[in-house]
């Protein structure tokens, strides 16, 4: 394997050829913010928050798509870089609801973290704002397109799963948004709610419906569990608050497959202290029923208890 040597913020670093500046910085423990970058999916280079200064290059290149070269000098927090990041954050905040106090992602939002880090309190850019309705048309995922920063991580993650590609960029310019086919609500699309899009969303555009209002991220502890319903080995996280398990969320799918309903629902039944009550359709409406009724065991149980 061939290597290249470079300096990042004056620190000498040697990395294998083909390594991006972002990965080299991370190997050296140097922070560079990212929004659209995800090491598990192809490089994208869309958000530009990861820009760095490299003398000899005309503009500030995005570190997540720029490969290291021999003798390269990189500066990750120069005045020009910080100014560019502040402008990017202001542009994003110009069209992002400032409702952090009630947002489920408060404390777990990269936009919030970076605004804090770079001291961006508000946007100097004013103009038309997006006003999309909330999409909670399905049992698992709430989509708030007004909070979407169009980083495309959900799209690329969904596209990386064979036979999925349920969402993509739609429309143009100011109207660009993430859409399903024909821009239907998620509940009317081919989405199987594997939830990988939620796990990669860096802001509050995609959140877990079953967890809505159940607690702040810093109040929850997480325990990683591996699904045992088949041999794929998908991993989930059991979230608990005050000693009670309140949710099971997907983490990594095994073998690049979508996380299946069997695993997700089965693990909810297994780990949740208060699993959701089963529902049956009666007279055209879903109503909560007992487990005995849902499983058709009422007759048997009544005979056993006589
Ligand atoms: Fe590099 Fe978005 S993280 S361009």
PDB file of C-alpha atoms and ligand atoms in Angstrom:
ATOM      1  CA  UNK A   1       0.000   0.000   0.000  1.00  0.00           C
ATOM      2  CA  UNK A   2       1.355   3.470  -0.810  1.00  0.00           C
ATOM      3  CA  UNK A   3       1.163   6.365   1.610  1.00  0.00           C
ATOM      4  CA  UNK A   4       1.123  10.157   1.437  1.00  0.00           C
ATOM      5  CA  UNK A   5       2.349  12.620   4.045  1.00  0.00           C
ATOM      6  CA  UNK A   6       0.599  15.888   4.784  1.00  0.00           C
ATOM      7  CA  UNK A   7       0.156  18.391   7.597  1.00  0.00           C
ATOM      8  CA  UNK A   8      -3.172  19.280   9.178  1.00  0.00           C
ATOM      9  CA  UNK A   9      -3.050  22.355  11.416  1.00  0.00           C
ATOM     10  CA  UNK A  10       0.728  21.902  11.490  1.00  0.00           C
ATOM     11  CA  UNK A  11       0.566  18.267  12.621  1.00  0.00           C
ATOM     12  CA  UNK A  12       2.431  15.768  10.424  1.00  0.00           C
ATOM     13  CA  UNK A  13       0.218  12.896   9.312  1.00  0.00           C
ATOM     14  CA  UNK A  14       0.839   9.865   7.111  1.00  0.00           C
ATOM     15  CA  UNK A  15      -2.178   8.177   5.537  1.00  0.00           C
ATOM     16  CA  UNK A  16      -2.767   5.626   2.809  1.00  0.00           C
ATOM     17  CA  UNK A  17      -3.262   6.973  -0.711  1.00  0.00           C
ATOM     18  CA  UNK A  18      -6.909   7.721  -1.501  1.00  0.00           C
ATOM     19  CA  UNK A  19      -7.738   8.803   2.061  1.00  0.00           C
ATOM     20  CA  UNK A  20      -9.905  11.910   2.179  1.00  0.00           C
ATOM     21  CA  UNK A  21      -8.800  14.978   4.130  1.00  0.00           C
ATOM     22  CA  UNK A  22     -11.769  14.412   6.447  1.00  0.00           C
ATOM     23  CA  UNK A  23     -10.737  10.847   7.247  1.00  0.00           C
ATOM     24  CA  UNK A  24      -7.098  11.902   7.696  1.00  0.00           C
ATOM     25  CA  UNK A  25      -8.183  14.600  10.146  1.00  0.00           C
ATOM     26  CA  UNK A  26     -10.332  12.139  12.046  1.00  0.00           C
ATOM     27  CA  UNK A  27      -7.466   9.663  12.217  1.00  0.00           C
ATOM     28  CA  UNK A  28      -5.422  12.430  13.832  1.00  0.00           C
ATOM     29  CA  UNK A  29      -8.222  13.324  16.246  1.00  0.00           C
ATOM     30  CA  UNK A  30      -8.908  16.665  14.559  1.00  0.00           C
ATOM     31  CA  UNK A  31     -12.556  17.775  14.433  1.00  0.00           C
ATOM     32  CA  UNK A  32     -14.231  18.764  11.164  1.00  0.00           C
ATOM     33  CA  UNK A  33     -18.026  19.210  11.162  1.00  0.00           C
ATOM     34  CA  UNK A  34     -20.111  17.174   8.711  1.00  0.00           C
ATOM     35  CA  UNK A  35     -23.778  17.086   7.771  1.00  0.00           C
ATOM     36  CA  UNK A  36     -24.141  15.145   4.516  1.00  0.00           C
ATOM     37  CA  UNK A  37     -21.176  12.823   4.987  1.00  0.00           C
ATOM     38  CA  UNK A  38     -21.776   9.221   6.027  1.00  0.00           C
ATOM     39  CA  UNK A  39     -18.905   6.715   5.837  1.00  0.00           C
ATOM     40  CA  UNK A  40     -21.346   3.878   5.067  1.00  0.00           C
ATOM     41  CA  UNK A  41     -22.633   5.374   1.799  1.00  0.00           C
ATOM     42  CA  UNK A  42     -20.995   6.917  -1.295  1.00  0.00           C
ATOM     43  CA  UNK A  43     -19.403  10.379  -0.991  1.00  0.00           C
ATOM     44  CA  UNK A  44     -21.735  13.267  -1.801  1.00  0.00           C
ATOM     45  CA  UNK A  45     -20.114  16.623  -0.967  1.00  0.00           C
ATOM     46  CA  UNK A  46     -23.328  18.627  -0.880  1.00  0.00           C
ATOM     47  CA  UNK A  47     -23.554  20.560   2.388  1.00  0.00           C
ATOM     48  CA  UNK A  48     -20.038  22.144   2.349  1.00  0.00           C
ATOM     49  CA  UNK A  49     -19.927  22.484   6.141  1.00  0.00           C
ATOM     50  CA  UNK A  50     -16.730  20.385   6.106  1.00  0.00           C
ATOM     51  CA  UNK A  51     -14.736  22.912   4.045  1.00  0.00           C
ATOM     52  CA  UNK A  52     -11.051  23.387   4.868  1.00  0.00           C
ATOM     53  CA  UNK A  53      -8.320  25.715   3.650  1.00  0.00           C
ATOM     54  CA  UNK A  54      -5.589  24.214   1.491  1.00  0.00           C
ATOM     55  CA  UNK A  55      -3.018  26.736   0.202  1.00  0.00           C
ATOM     56  CA  UNK A  56      -2.745  26.472  -3.596  1.00  0.00           C
ATOM     57  CA  UNK A  57      -6.391  25.528  -4.058  1.00  0.00           C
ATOM     58  CA  UNK A  58      -8.579  28.295  -5.407  1.00  0.00           C
ATOM     59  CA  UNK A  59     -11.628  27.779  -3.183  1.00  0.00           C
ATOM     60  CA  UNK A  60     -12.247  26.118   0.152  1.00  0.00           C
ATOM     61  CA  UNK A  61     -12.666  22.438  -0.790  1.00  0.00           C
ATOM     62  CA  UNK A  62     -15.033  20.051   0.960  1.00  0.00           C
ATOM     63  CA  UNK A  63     -12.773  17.784   3.021  1.00  0.00           C
ATOM     64  CA  UNK A  64     -15.119  14.765   2.721  1.00  0.00           C
ATOM     65  CA  UNK A  65     -14.547  14.519  -1.043  1.00  0.00           C
ATOM     66  CA  UNK A  66     -10.973  15.829  -1.314  1.00  0.00           C
ATOM     67  CA  UNK A  67      -8.222  13.221  -1.293  1.00  0.00           C
ATOM     68  CA  UNK A  68      -4.909  13.830   0.462  1.00  0.00           C
ATOM     69  CA  UNK A  69      -1.869  14.435  -1.712  1.00  0.00           C
ATOM     70  CA  UNK A  70       1.829  14.390  -0.877  1.00  0.00           C
ATOM     71  CA  UNK A  71       2.993  17.540   0.935  1.00  0.00           C
ATOM     72  CA  UNK A  72      -0.539  18.952   1.264  1.00  0.00           C
ATOM     73  CA  UNK A  73      -1.089  21.563   3.974  1.00  0.00           C
ATOM     74  CA  UNK A  74      -4.558  21.695   5.503  1.00  0.00           C
ATOM     75  CA  UNK A  75      -6.082  24.208   7.914  1.00  0.00           C
ATOM     76  CA  UNK A  76      -9.380  23.165   9.452  1.00  0.00           C
ATOM     77  CA  UNK A  77     -10.277  26.229  11.529  1.00  0.00           C
ATOM     78  CA  UNK A  78      -8.665  29.191   9.724  1.00  0.00           C
ATOM     79  CA  UNK A  79     -10.597  32.508   9.733  1.00  0.00           C
ATOM     80  CA  UNK A  80     -11.777  31.880   6.144  1.00  0.00           C
ATOM     81  CA  UNK A  81     -13.011  28.387   7.039  1.00  0.00           C
ATOM     82  CA  UNK A  82     -14.851  29.565  10.145  1.00  0.00           C
ATOM     83  CA  UNK A  83     -16.456  32.409   8.181  1.00  0.00           C
ATOM     84  CA  UNK A  84     -17.609  30.003   5.463  1.00  0.00           C
ATOM     85  CA  UNK A  85     -19.100  27.605   8.026  1.00  0.00           C
ATOM     86  CA  UNK A  86     -20.940  30.432   9.752  1.00  0.00           C
ATOM     87  CA  UNK A  87     -22.436  31.531   6.434  1.00  0.00           C
ATOM     88  CA  UNK A  88     -23.518  27.963   5.629  1.00  0.00           C
ATOM     89  CA  UNK A  89     -25.167  27.661   9.032  1.00  0.00           C
ATOM     90  CA  UNK A  90     -26.917  31.000   8.594  1.00  0.00           C
ATOM     91  CA  UNK A  91     -28.225  29.894   5.208  1.00  0.00           C
ATOM     92  CA  UNK A  92     -29.523  26.653   6.705  1.00  0.00           C
ATOM     93  CA  UNK A  93     -31.106  28.459   9.654  1.00  0.00           C
ATOM     94  CA  UNK A  94     -32.781  30.923   7.284  1.00  0.00           C
ATOM     95  CA  UNK A  95     -35.181  28.137   6.429  1.00  0.00           C
ATOM     96  CA  UNK A  96     -35.211  26.029   9.534  1.00  0.00           C
ATOM     97  CA  UNK A  97     -37.836  26.323  12.281  1.00  0.00           C
ATOM     98  CA  UNK A  98     -36.217  27.677  15.453  1.00  0.00           C
ATOM     99  CA  UNK A  99     -38.309  25.470  17.739  1.00  0.00           C
ATOM    100  CA  UNK A 100     -35.440  23.696  19.497  1.00  0.00           C
ATOM    101  CA  UNK A 101     -37.238  23.937  22.856  1.00  0.00           C
ATOM    102  CA  UNK A 102     -39.922  21.502  21.741  1.00  0.00           C
ATOM    103  CA  UNK A 103     -38.050  19.557  19.052  1.00  0.00           C
ATOM    104  CA  UNK A 104     -37.594  15.844  19.792  1.00  0.00           C
ATOM    105  CA  UNK A 105     -34.023  16.087  18.479  1.00  0.00           C
ATOM    106  CA  UNK A 106     -33.001  18.843  20.894  1.00  0.00           C
ATOM    107  CA  UNK A 107     -29.601  17.762  22.233  1.00  0.00           C
ATOM    108  CA  UNK A 108     -29.104  15.320  19.364  1.00  0.00           C
ATOM    109  CA  UNK A 109     -29.047  17.687  16.376  1.00  0.00           C
ATOM    110  CA  UNK A 110     -25.940  18.532  14.405  1.00  0.00           C
ATOM    111  CA  UNK A 111     -27.318  21.833  13.182  1.00  0.00           C
ATOM    112  CA  UNK A 112     -27.882  22.867  16.790  1.00  0.00           C
ATOM    113  CA  UNK A 113     -24.419  21.623  17.829  1.00  0.00           C
ATOM    114  CA  UNK A 114     -22.629  23.469  15.046  1.00  0.00           C
ATOM    115  CA  UNK A 115     -24.639  26.676  15.561  1.00  0.00           C
ATOM    116  CA  UNK A 116     -23.506  26.545  19.199  1.00  0.00           C
ATOM    117  CA  UNK A 117     -19.892  25.787  18.276  1.00  0.00           C
ATOM    118  CA  UNK A 118     -19.641  28.650  15.781  1.00  0.00           C
ATOM    119  CA  UNK A 119     -21.813  31.105  17.717  1.00  0.00           C
ATOM    120  CA  UNK A 120     -24.549  31.411  15.103  1.00  0.00           C
ATOM    121  CA  UNK A 121     -27.649  32.607  16.950  1.00  0.00           C
ATOM    122  CA  UNK A 122     -29.842  33.551  14.027  1.00  0.00           C
ATOM    123  CA  UNK A 123     -29.793  33.991  10.295  1.00  0.00           C
ATOM    124  CA  UNK A 124     -29.134  37.311   8.634  1.00  0.00           C
ATOM    125  CA  UNK A 125     -30.931  36.051   5.542  1.00  0.00           C
ATOM    126  CA  UNK A 126     -34.632  36.768   5.281  1.00  0.00           C
ATOM    127  CA  UNK A 127     -37.147  35.874   2.607  1.00  0.00           C
ATOM    128  CA  UNK A 128     -39.722  33.277   1.708  1.00  0.00           C
ATOM    129  CA  UNK A 129     -39.882  30.346   4.119  1.00  0.00           C
ATOM    130  CA  UNK A 130     -40.995  26.783   3.549  1.00  0.00           C
ATOM    131  CA  UNK A 131     -44.291  25.761   5.085  1.00  0.00           C
ATOM    132  CA  UNK A 132     -44.937  22.072   4.476  1.00  0.00           C
ATOM    133  CA  UNK A 133     -47.510  20.063   6.432  1.00  0.00           C
ATOM    134  CA  UNK A 134     -46.194  17.482   8.909  1.00  0.00           C
ATOM    135  CA  UNK A 135     -46.293  13.934   7.495  1.00  0.00           C
ATOM    136  CA  UNK A 136     -47.304  11.519  10.252  1.00  0.00           C
ATOM    137  CA  UNK A 137     -49.284   9.264   7.942  1.00  0.00           C
ATOM    138  CA  UNK A 138     -47.586   6.077   9.145  1.00  0.00           C
ATOM    139  CA  UNK A 139     -47.121   4.396  12.522  1.00  0.00           C
ATOM    140  CA  UNK A 140     -43.339   4.867  12.869  1.00  0.00           C
ATOM    141  CA  UNK A 141     -41.836   7.949  11.265  1.00  0.00           C
ATOM    142  CA  UNK A 142     -42.715  11.632  11.502  1.00  0.00           C
ATOM    143  CA  UNK A 143     -41.430  13.672   8.566  1.00  0.00           C
ATOM    144  CA  UNK A 144     -41.073  17.415   8.960  1.00  0.00           C
ATOM    145  CA  UNK A 145     -39.891  18.712   5.600  1.00  0.00           C
ATOM    146  CA  UNK A 146     -39.520  22.216   7.052  1.00  0.00           C
ATOM    147  CA  UNK A 147     -36.591  20.964   9.148  1.00  0.00           C
ATOM    148  CA  UNK A 148     -34.932  19.104   6.285  1.00  0.00           C
ATOM    149  CA  UNK A 149     -31.518  20.506   5.311  1.00  0.00           C
ATOM    150  CA  UNK A 150     -31.418  18.451   2.069  1.00  0.00           C
ATOM    151  CA  UNK A 151     -28.220  16.649   3.059  1.00  0.00           C
ATOM    152  CA  UNK A 152     -29.510  13.577   1.196  1.00  0.00           C
ATOM    153  CA  UNK A 153     -28.332  11.044   3.773  1.00  0.00           C
ATOM    154  CA  UNK A 154     -31.816   9.497   3.983  1.00  0.00           C
ATOM    155  CA  UNK A 155     -32.055   9.258   0.187  1.00  0.00           C
ATOM    156  CA  UNK A 156     -28.649   7.643  -0.245  1.00  0.00           C
ATOM    157  CA  UNK A 157     -29.231   5.294   2.678  1.00  0.00           C
ATOM    158  CA  UNK A 158     -32.596   4.201   1.271  1.00  0.00           C
ATOM    159  CA  UNK A 159     -31.102   3.788  -2.208  1.00  0.00           C
ATOM    160  CA  UNK A 160     -28.292   1.640  -0.823  1.00  0.00           C
ATOM    161  CA  UNK A 161     -30.819  -1.055   0.123  1.00  0.00           C
ATOM    162  CA  UNK A 162     -31.653  -3.394  -2.724  1.00  0.00           C
ATOM    163  CA  UNK A 163     -35.270  -3.091  -3.932  1.00  0.00           C
ATOM    164  CA  UNK A 164     -36.016   0.036  -1.909  1.00  0.00           C
ATOM    165  CA  UNK A 165     -35.238   3.548  -3.222  1.00  0.00           C
ATOM    166  CA  UNK A 166     -38.500   4.813  -1.789  1.00  0.00           C
ATOM    167  CA  UNK A 167     -37.422   8.469  -1.514  1.00  0.00           C
ATOM    168  CA  UNK A 168     -35.448  10.888  -3.658  1.00  0.00           C
ATOM    169  CA  UNK A 169     -34.940  14.606  -4.275  1.00  0.00           C
ATOM    170  CA  UNK A 170     -37.954  16.180  -5.959  1.00  0.00           C
ATOM    171  CA  UNK A 171     -38.787  19.537  -7.517  1.00  0.00           C
ATOM    172  CA  UNK A 172     -36.178  22.257  -8.165  1.00  0.00           C
ATOM    173  CA  UNK A 173     -34.471  25.254  -6.559  1.00  0.00           C
ATOM    174  CA  UNK A 174     -36.248  26.669  -3.497  1.00  0.00           C
ATOM    175  CA  UNK A 175     -38.958  24.001  -3.878  1.00  0.00           C
ATOM    176  CA  UNK A 176     -36.499  21.092  -3.651  1.00  0.00           C
ATOM    177  CA  UNK A 177     -37.554  18.536  -1.076  1.00  0.00           C
ATOM    178  CA  UNK A 178     -37.276  14.845  -0.303  1.00  0.00           C
ATOM    179  CA  UNK A 179     -40.246  13.049  -1.813  1.00  0.00           C
ATOM    180  CA  UNK A 180     -41.707   9.612  -2.314  1.00  0.00           C
ATOM    181  CA  UNK A 181     -42.889   8.575  -5.773  1.00  0.00           C
ATOM    182  CA  UNK A 182     -45.599  11.095  -6.809  1.00  0.00           C
ATOM    183  CA  UNK A 183     -44.878  12.967  -3.560  1.00  0.00           C
ATOM    184  CA  UNK A 184     -47.416  10.942  -1.587  1.00  0.00           C
ATOM    185  CA  UNK A 185     -47.311  10.807   2.234  1.00  0.00           C
ATOM    186  CA  UNK A 186     -44.929   8.140   3.540  1.00  0.00           C
ATOM    187  CA  UNK A 187     -47.876   6.069   4.734  1.00  0.00           C
ATOM    188  CA  UNK A 188     -49.083   5.682   1.140  1.00  0.00           C
ATOM    189  CA  UNK A 189     -45.660   4.850  -0.304  1.00  0.00           C
ATOM    190  CA  UNK A 190     -43.701   1.584  -0.588  1.00  0.00           C
ATOM    191  CA  UNK A 191     -41.791   2.441   2.617  1.00  0.00           C
ATOM    192  CA  UNK A 192     -41.547  -0.534   4.991  1.00  0.00           C
ATOM    193  CA  UNK A 193     -40.423   1.717   7.884  1.00  0.00           C
ATOM    194  CA  UNK A 194     -37.059   0.041   8.319  1.00  0.00           C
ATOM    195  CA  UNK A 195     -36.078   3.338   9.923  1.00  0.00           C
ATOM    196  CA  UNK A 196     -32.546   3.587   8.589  1.00  0.00           C
ATOM    197  CA  UNK A 197     -33.395   7.050   7.230  1.00  0.00           C
ATOM    198  CA  UNK A 198     -34.317   8.190  10.743  1.00  0.00           C
ATOM    199  CA  UNK A 199     -31.069   6.904  12.202  1.00  0.00           C
ATOM    200  CA  UNK A 200     -28.960   8.895   9.704  1.00  0.00           C
ATOM    201  CA  UNK A 201     -30.955  12.156   9.712  1.00  0.00           C
ATOM    202  CA  UNK A 202     -28.673  14.763  11.357  1.00  0.00           C
ATOM    203  CA  UNK A 203     -31.542  17.105  12.321  1.00  0.00           C
ATOM    204  CA  UNK A 204     -35.196  16.835  13.338  1.00  0.00           C
ATOM    205  CA  UNK A 205     -36.636  16.229   9.867  1.00  0.00           C
ATOM    206  CA  UNK A 206     -37.155  12.513  10.573  1.00  0.00           C
ATOM    207  CA  UNK A 207     -38.085  11.361  14.062  1.00  0.00           C
ATOM    208  CA  UNK A 208     -39.551   8.257  15.689  1.00  0.00           C
ATOM    209  CA  UNK A 209     -43.290   8.533  16.110  1.00  0.00           C
ATOM    210  CA  UNK A 210     -43.533   5.988  18.961  1.00  0.00           C
ATOM    211  CA  UNK A 211     -40.960   8.038  20.918  1.00  0.00           C
ATOM    212  CA  UNK A 212     -42.539  11.442  20.310  1.00  0.00           C
ATOM    213  CA  UNK A 213     -42.753  13.358  23.573  1.00  0.00           C
ATOM    214  CA  UNK A 214     -41.452  10.442  25.645  1.00  0.00           C
ATOM    215  CA  UNK A 215     -38.226  12.098  26.737  1.00  0.00           C
ATOM    216  CA  UNK A 216     -35.210  14.144  25.838  1.00  0.00           C
ATOM    217  CA  UNK A 217     -32.218  12.401  24.350  1.00  0.00           C
ATOM    218  CA  UNK A 218     -30.015  13.100  27.411  1.00  0.00           C
ATOM    219  CA  UNK A 219     -32.580  11.462  29.679  1.00  0.00           C
ATOM    220  CA  UNK A 220     -32.373   8.137  27.841  1.00  0.00           C
ATOM    221  CA  UNK A 221     -29.801   5.397  28.198  1.00  0.00           C
ATOM    222  CA  UNK A 222     -29.103   3.037  25.284  1.00  0.00           C
ATOM    223  CA  UNK A 223     -28.395  -0.661  25.244  1.00  0.00           C
ATOM    224  CA  UNK A 224     -27.346  -2.347  22.016  1.00  0.00           C
ATOM    225  CA  UNK A 225     -29.090  -5.646  21.245  1.00  0.00           C
ATOM    226  CA  UNK A 226     -28.827  -8.014  18.297  1.00  0.00           C
ATOM    227  CA  UNK A 227     -32.030  -9.300  16.749  1.00  0.00           C
ATOM    228  CA  UNK A 228     -32.284 -13.079  17.010  1.00  0.00           C
ATOM    229  CA  UNK A 229     -35.334 -13.664  14.804  1.00  0.00           C
ATOM    230  CA  UNK A 230     -33.140 -14.683  11.866  1.00  0.00           C
ATOM    231  CA  UNK A 231     -29.429 -15.038  11.093  1.00  0.00           C
ATOM    232  CA  UNK A 232     -28.912 -11.555   9.571  1.00  0.00           C
ATOM    233  CA  UNK A 233     -27.637 -10.100  12.837  1.00  0.00           C
ATOM    234  CA  UNK A 234     -29.260  -6.663  12.644  1.00  0.00           C
ATOM    235  CA  UNK A 235     -28.576  -4.491  15.679  1.00  0.00           C
ATOM    236  CA  UNK A 236     -31.049  -2.360  17.585  1.00  0.00           C
ATOM    237  CA  UNK A 237     -30.883  -0.033  20.560  1.00  0.00           C
ATOM    238  CA  UNK A 238     -33.211  -0.363  23.513  1.00  0.00           C
ATOM    239  CA  UNK A 239     -33.875   3.103  24.929  1.00  0.00           C
ATOM    240  CA  UNK A 240     -34.736   3.458  28.576  1.00  0.00           C
ATOM    241  CA  UNK A 241     -35.690   6.321  30.828  1.00  0.00           C
ATOM    242  CA  UNK A 242     -35.984   6.196  34.619  1.00  0.00           C
ATOM    243  CA  UNK A 243     -35.314   2.449  34.507  1.00  0.00           C
ATOM    244  CA  UNK A 244     -38.157   1.770  32.045  1.00  0.00           C
ATOM    245  CA  UNK A 245     -37.665   0.633  28.475  1.00  0.00           C
ATOM    246  CA  UNK A 246     -39.533   3.116  26.302  1.00  0.00           C
ATOM    247  CA  UNK A 247     -38.445   2.281  22.767  1.00  0.00           C
ATOM    248  CA  UNK A 248     -36.499   0.031  20.428  1.00  0.00           C
ATOM    249  CA  UNK A 249     -34.851   1.739  17.462  1.00  0.00           C
ATOM    250  CA  UNK A 250     -32.869   0.208  14.603  1.00  0.00           C
ATOM    251  CA  UNK A 251     -29.134   0.702  14.393  1.00  0.00           C
ATOM    252  CA  UNK A 252     -27.326  -1.318  11.758  1.00  0.00           C
ATOM    253  CA  UNK A 253     -28.926  -3.772   9.348  1.00  0.00           C
ATOM    254  CA  UNK A 254     -26.981  -6.944   8.677  1.00  0.00           C
ATOM    255  CA  UNK A 255     -25.977  -7.789   5.101  1.00  0.00           C
ATOM    256  CA  UNK A 256     -27.207  -4.423   3.745  1.00  0.00           C
ATOM    257  CA  UNK A 257     -30.837  -5.506   4.112  1.00  0.00           C
ATOM    258  CA  UNK A 258     -33.682  -3.333   5.306  1.00  0.00           C
ATOM    259  CA  UNK A 259     -34.559  -3.984   8.927  1.00  0.00           C
ATOM    260  CA  UNK A 260     -37.682  -6.115   8.793  1.00  0.00           C
ATOM    261  CA  UNK A 261     -40.988  -5.655  10.568  1.00  0.00           C
ATOM    262  CA  UNK A 262     -40.613  -8.994  12.317  1.00  0.00           C
ATOM    263  CA  UNK A 263     -37.403  -7.944  13.998  1.00  0.00           C
ATOM    264  CA  UNK A 264     -38.554  -4.480  14.952  1.00  0.00           C
ATOM    265  CA  UNK A 265     -41.982  -5.411  16.248  1.00  0.00           C
ATOM    266  CA  UNK A 266     -40.699  -8.614  17.846  1.00  0.00           C
ATOM    267  CA  UNK A 267     -38.045  -6.716  19.754  1.00  0.00           C
ATOM    268  CA  UNK A 268     -40.592  -4.139  20.900  1.00  0.00           C
ATOM    269  CA  UNK A 269     -42.649  -6.963  22.359  1.00  0.00           C
ATOM    270  CA  UNK A 270     -39.572  -8.497  23.931  1.00  0.00           C
ATOM    271  CA  UNK A 271     -38.018  -5.404  25.476  1.00  0.00           C
ATOM    272  CA  UNK A 272     -40.668  -2.747  26.020  1.00  0.00           C
ATOM    273  CA  UNK A 273     -42.038  -2.591  29.530  1.00  0.00           C
ATOM    274  CA  UNK A 274     -45.348  -1.429  28.148  1.00  0.00           C
ATOM    275  CA  UNK A 275     -45.656  -2.714  24.575  1.00  0.00           C
ATOM    276  CA  UNK A 276     -48.357  -1.074  22.510  1.00  0.00           C
ATOM    277  CA  UNK A 277     -51.723  -2.773  22.853  1.00  0.00           C
ATOM    278  CA  UNK A 278     -52.762  -4.868  19.825  1.00  0.00           C
ATOM    279  CA  UNK A 279     -55.478  -3.499  17.583  1.00  0.00           C
ATOM    280  CA  UNK A 280     -58.202  -5.189  15.576  1.00  0.00           C
ATOM    281  CA  UNK A 281     -60.366  -3.675  12.899  1.00  0.00           C
ATOM    282  CA  UNK A 282     -64.005  -3.617  14.021  1.00  0.00           C
ATOM    283  CA  UNK A 283     -66.705  -1.965  11.929  1.00  0.00           C
ATOM    284  CA  UNK A 284     -64.016  -0.414   9.744  1.00  0.00           C
ATOM    285  CA  UNK A 285     -62.106   1.136  12.682  1.00  0.00           C
ATOM    286  CA  UNK A 286     -58.973  -0.068  14.486  1.00  0.00           C
ATOM    287  CA  UNK A 287     -59.682  -0.521  18.195  1.00  0.00           C
ATOM    288  CA  UNK A 288     -57.398  -1.657  21.024  1.00  0.00           C
ATOM    289  CA  UNK A 289     -58.091  -5.195  22.234  1.00  0.00           C
ATOM    290  CA  UNK A 290     -56.534  -7.616  24.693  1.00  0.00           C
ATOM    291  CA  UNK A 291     -53.734  -9.936  23.604  1.00  0.00           C
ATOM    292  CA  UNK A 292     -56.053 -12.907  24.175  1.00  0.00           C
ATOM    293  CA  UNK A 293     -58.600 -11.476  21.746  1.00  0.00           C
ATOM    294  CA  UNK A 294     -55.939 -10.482  19.207  1.00  0.00           C
ATOM    295  CA  UNK A 295     -54.497 -14.001  19.233  1.00  0.00           C
ATOM    296  CA  UNK A 296     -57.916 -15.671  19.162  1.00  0.00           C
ATOM    297  CA  UNK A 297     -57.311 -17.291  22.537  1.00  0.00           C
ATOM    298  CA  UNK A 298     -60.288 -15.899  24.454  1.00  0.00           C
ATOM    299  CA  UNK A 299     -62.302 -19.146  24.328  1.00  0.00           C
ATOM    300  CA  UNK A 300     -59.380 -21.286  25.421  1.00  0.00           C
ATOM    301  CA  UNK A 301     -58.443 -18.945  28.260  1.00  0.00           C
ATOM    302  CA  UNK A 302     -62.022 -18.740  29.543  1.00  0.00           C
ATOM    303  CA  UNK A 303     -62.246 -22.562  29.613  1.00  0.00           C
ATOM    304  CA  UNK A 304     -58.923 -22.783  31.460  1.00  0.00           C
ATOM    305  CA  UNK A 305     -60.015 -20.315  34.114  1.00  0.00           C
ATOM    306  CA  UNK A 306     -63.404 -22.022  34.776  1.00  0.00           C
TER     307      UNK A 306
HETATM  308 FE1  LIG B   1     -18.624  17.308   3.383  1.00  0.00          FE
HETATM  309 FE2  LIG B   1     -21.268  17.695   3.533  1.00  0.00          FE
HETATM  310  S1  LIG B   1     -19.971  16.795   4.977  1.00  0.00           S
HETATM  311  S2  LIG B   1     -19.883  18.340   1.976  1.00  0.00           S
END
